[in-house]
Each structure stands twice: as C-alpha cells, then as structure tokens.
Amino acid sequence: MIRPSVVFLLVLSLSLQLTAADQCSGGSNIFTEIQENSPNGSFIANLTAFGDPVTTSVRLCLSGTQADWFYLEGKTVRLNVSTGKPLDREALESPVLMVTLTCSEEGVAKAQYRIIVQVLNENDNRPTFLESSIMARNISELAELDSVVFTAQAEDKDGDTLMYVLDNTMADAKYFRIDMPNSGKLVLARTLDYETKQELDFVIYVVEMNTKERYNSSARIHISVLDGDDQYPQFLPCKLLTHEGTDVCMNPTYTANITEGDLQIIPLELTPGPIYAEDGDRGLMAAVTYSILSDTELFQIDNITGAFVQLKPVESSRSTPSVALRVLVSQVNDMRKYSITDVFIKVLAANRHPPRFSASRYQGYIQEDQNLAALVTTYSGRVLCLNASDEDFNNGSNPKIQFSLKQQSNHTELFQIMQNGLLLARVNRLCALEQYFLLVIARDEESGETTNCTISVEVLRPGQAAPPDPAEPLRGPSLPDLAVLSSGLGALALLTICVLFLIVRAVKARHRHQQSMGQASLAIEKHPSVFSLQSLMGGVSQEDVTSSL
C-alpha cells in the first residue's frame, strides 16, 4: 500500500511537469510583417505565451535557412540586418521570411512553432529599360505607315505599373508614336525617306503610374534608316526642285557641237558633262543601262558607260543644223524604273581659224576714286577695249565669242570684263600704286576654241593722267593749233605783201619822179621857153608836156 505522502509527491511532481510543459505548449504560429529597408533591431514579435527563459528552464531557439534575419532578445524577436546586408525585398528569393521557433525544457518534449514575416514593399527602385530593347536598330524606309517598328521594354523591381512616353521636343520624335502608354510599342507615324534623312535620334521615358514618387528613367534611341528600292535612276548633274515638301530631280539636257563633214572617233564632249546616271537609291546603287530612244544612224551610246559616239559625219550644217535625241536609262534589275533625258547636238560650219587678240599683252590704267566702278583706260587716257577677231568671218567679228576672266587670287572680284571688250574696275576698292595682272579668255562658243591675253592694270593717284604710248611717235600740234598757226601765218603773209606792195609802189613813184625831173631838165635845156609855158598851163601833166615837145 502506497503511503499518502508518496502519492502526494507523485501528484506534485506530475503537476510540476504539466506546468512546465504548459510553458512551451501554450504557444502558436506567429504571422507578422515588416517594411523592407528597416534598420537593425526592428521589432518583429513578442513571445508572450512562453515561459521566461531567464527565470525558468525554458529554452527558446530560432532555426531554419532564413533564421539569420532574426535574433531573440528575451521573449522578443527582432530584425537582424547589417550595412552589407539590408532587408531588400527585391533581393529576396521570396518576400516572405519563415523561421522555426523551438521551445524546450528539460524532461519535456520540444514544441515547435512557425514565425512567418512578410516583407512589405517600399518604392525604392526606379524603372530601368532592358538594354536589348533600346539598342540601335535599323528600319527600312519602306516600312509601312502605322506599323509597329519596335517595342521598348522596362522593368521595375518594385513591381510598379509602368507607362511609356516619347520626348516630343526632339525633332525626330515626330516619326513615331506610342501605340498604348503601357505597351512600349512604337508605331511609325510618318513615312521614312532614306534620300533625305538616314539617321534618327529621339528619347523615350518610362514612368511609374501607381506611385506617389513617379520615378522615371529615359533612354536615347538611335535608328538607322535603310535604303529601299523606291527611287528611279537619275541623270547627273540633276537640279533639285522642292515640290510639296519632296525633292524632285530635274534631269539635265546634254549638249554638244560637231563640225559638218567631220567624224569624231572618240566619244563626244558633252555639256554639262558626259552622260551618266545613278540609281536614286544611293544606299542600293542598282546597276543601270543606257539606250537611245530616237531612231538614228548618226550616233550610238554605250549601254554600260553611257559614252556617246558619232557613227557618221553630217554632210551639211545647212541641211542638218542640229540633231535632237532622247536617251533612256533604266535599272537592270527592274526595267520599270527608268528616266529619260534629251541630247541636243548642234552641227557647226567648218571652222578654220581660231579667235585671235590683236596683242598678247595690254597695259591698263585706272585712277583711285571713291566711285563704285569705272572703265579701265590705256595710254593717253583712251578707253581700253579688247577685240578678238575671227578670220572665219568676213569682217573678223564673231558674235559667238565670249570674254571671261580666269580666276586668279581675288583679282576677279575687283574687275569685270564686259562682252563688248570693256574692262570695269571697282575703283573704291583699289589703292594708288597697286598693280594687277589679269588673264582674259576669249572663247568661241560654237567651236569651243579659245585664246587669251594678259592685262597689266596700274592704279594711278587721283587726278594723275595716264602716260602716252611709248610705241607711238611724238605728236605734232593738234588740228586746232594748226588752224590758229595757219591763220596767223596767213595774216603775217598778207601784211608782208601789203608792206612790200607799198614799198614797191613808193620806189616806183620815186623812180618816175626822178625820171620826170630828168626829162624836164633836158627839155628846159633845149627849149627854155617850155618852163614858162608849163607854169602857165598849171594842171598839164609832165607826160603831156613831153608829148607836146
């Protein structure tokens, strides 16, 4: 029989064991949450249902793969982080941390509970573009309008909703638009044209839509426009004209001159250059072929090089003054892409003499002045006028001769040759004692023959006269001077004649008087009575007296 004391001790022992067991068995799983980026020691949970591990034999322990995120401070669970290991929700494999809480006491089975902590998100990350989606890319100019040309993609580690926006302040952004704000799909809003623009640059933004911070990021997109086969061949050099915002290439008209009766073996020299065409798609440069549309036996064109060759001579420029042809160029890979231009051949009469200047060198003078322009003169102040004669013309004057100055330094900016042979100078830009050397070219526009001469222009001081021509003899008096001199000499001669006439007349009168006196003396000597008679007669002349005797 068991003694009562023993039974009491057994009951007390069991009671103590049950009480001890209750210190671990009275707990439950803990569910809580904490904000990411919380500091070290942040409160997680209190273990109120368990005995105090300090005053009792209860032992509390945290275990599990994620247990290092926490530590126990008595019956309080706290966050365990460090500078090198912050609580970053985006860096966790899962936003939920789970650890095992083990409660143990001697002689009592261990009790285990779960502590589950959800890490709350904080908007601490900006959205970023995926590099693969914003890389430089190529788009054909033939891409269809309103088609999706590429898709920009971004991600936000916080899982925020994103929106894509184009920077419309950039000029090239006008070529695109965003299909839907949250899709990132870029749609072609304007047709591309490789011939006018080969490179496009614009900026696209990604913005958080559901956060108060509205964090955003940007990316610069570079697009190379690829050439598509959408242009026709073009004869060069072509003149670009703008029509309704589009550049239109105006093909040139090629011209050349041939001489009647001549046959050129080499290709003709055409203006503005040899026949040459290129594919309008400069990025493709498709091969082209040439042909003459007009029916002719006089000329031929090389279908590859475009060389224009004469096959037969033209017998007469009068019967055939010119030949007009049409040349076609087309792409070898697509004959439907072609262009047409005109070739005009002028037939010239036989040319046997080139133009010639009367001298190879001319001397010119110009006075320094404030006027805008003045004509250049030569010796003795005569106006300098150049003349190139052509012996193919009866009077030596070829109306097709054109004068020009060869580009030499800045001299051609100060002088201008007129088509009538006069030389014009900008005297307000000239200084006295300066000297300029000009090369004048005379070109026969029909035959293409040229000749040249040089002009040495000396700048004189204001009011200084040009010197006389050293090659000319000294000039005598001018016509007005000769007239004055002649009139003076005439008057002098007339006066001399008058004086001589008077002297001769006086001499003759004296001579007659002496002769008369001599005769009278003789008569008196022979007839003394005559003197008295003469005195009596008074007005009777000596001749009468003599005759009477």
JSON list of C-alpha atoms in Angstrom, two decimals, residues 18 54 74-75 91 105 112 142 227 232 275 335 343 409 434 446 451 470:
[
{"chain": "A", "resi": 18, "resn": "LEU", "atom": "CA", "xyz": [2.40, 19.61, -16.58]},
{"chain": "A", "resi": 54, "resn": "VAL", "atom": "CA", "xyz": [15.72, 33.92, -17.87]},
{"chain": "A", "resi": 74, "resn": "GLY", "atom": "CA", "xyz": [14.48, 37.60, -24.18]},
{"chain": "A", "resi": 75, "resn": "LYS", "atom": "CA", "xyz": [10.97, 36.84, -25.40]},
{"chain": "A", "resi": 91, "resn": "ALA", "atom": "CA", "xyz": [16.88, 40.91, -53.39]},
{"chain": "A", "resi": 105, "resn": "GLU", "atom": "CA", "xyz": [12.62, 22.37, -21.31]},
{"chain": "A", "resi": 112, "resn": "GLN", "atom": "CA", "xyz": [7.94, 23.98, -32.42]},
{"chain": "A", "resi": 142, "resn": "LEU", "atom": "CA", "xyz": [9.75, 51.05, -96.96]},
{"chain": "A", "resi": 227, "resn": "ASP", "atom": "CA", "xyz": [17.55, 52.40, -98.23]},
{"chain": "A", "resi": 232, "resn": "TYR", "atom": "CA", "xyz": [14.20, 55.85, -110.11]},
{"chain": "A", "resi": 275, "resn": "ILE", "atom": "CA", "xyz": [26.02, 61.12, -119.94]},
{"chain": "A", "resi": 335, "resn": "MET", "atom": "CA", "xyz": [13.25, 47.91, -116.25]},
{"chain": "A", "resi": 343, "resn": "VAL", "atom": "CA", "xyz": [20.59, 65.21, -126.00]},
{"chain": "A", "resi": 409, "resn": "SER", "atom": "CA", "xyz": [43.54, 85.21, -106.38]},
{"chain": "A", "resi": 434, "resn": "GLU", "atom": "CA", "xyz": [48.94, 98.90, -106.86]},
{"chain": "A", "resi": 446, "resn": "GLU", "atom": "CA", "xyz": [30.34, 77.31, -131.17]},
{"chain": "A", "resi": 451, "resn": "THR", "atom": "CA", "xyz": [42.61, 82.39, -126.97]},
{"chain": "A", "resi": 470, "resn": "PRO", "atom": "CA", "xyz": [55.83, 104.82, -125.86]}
]
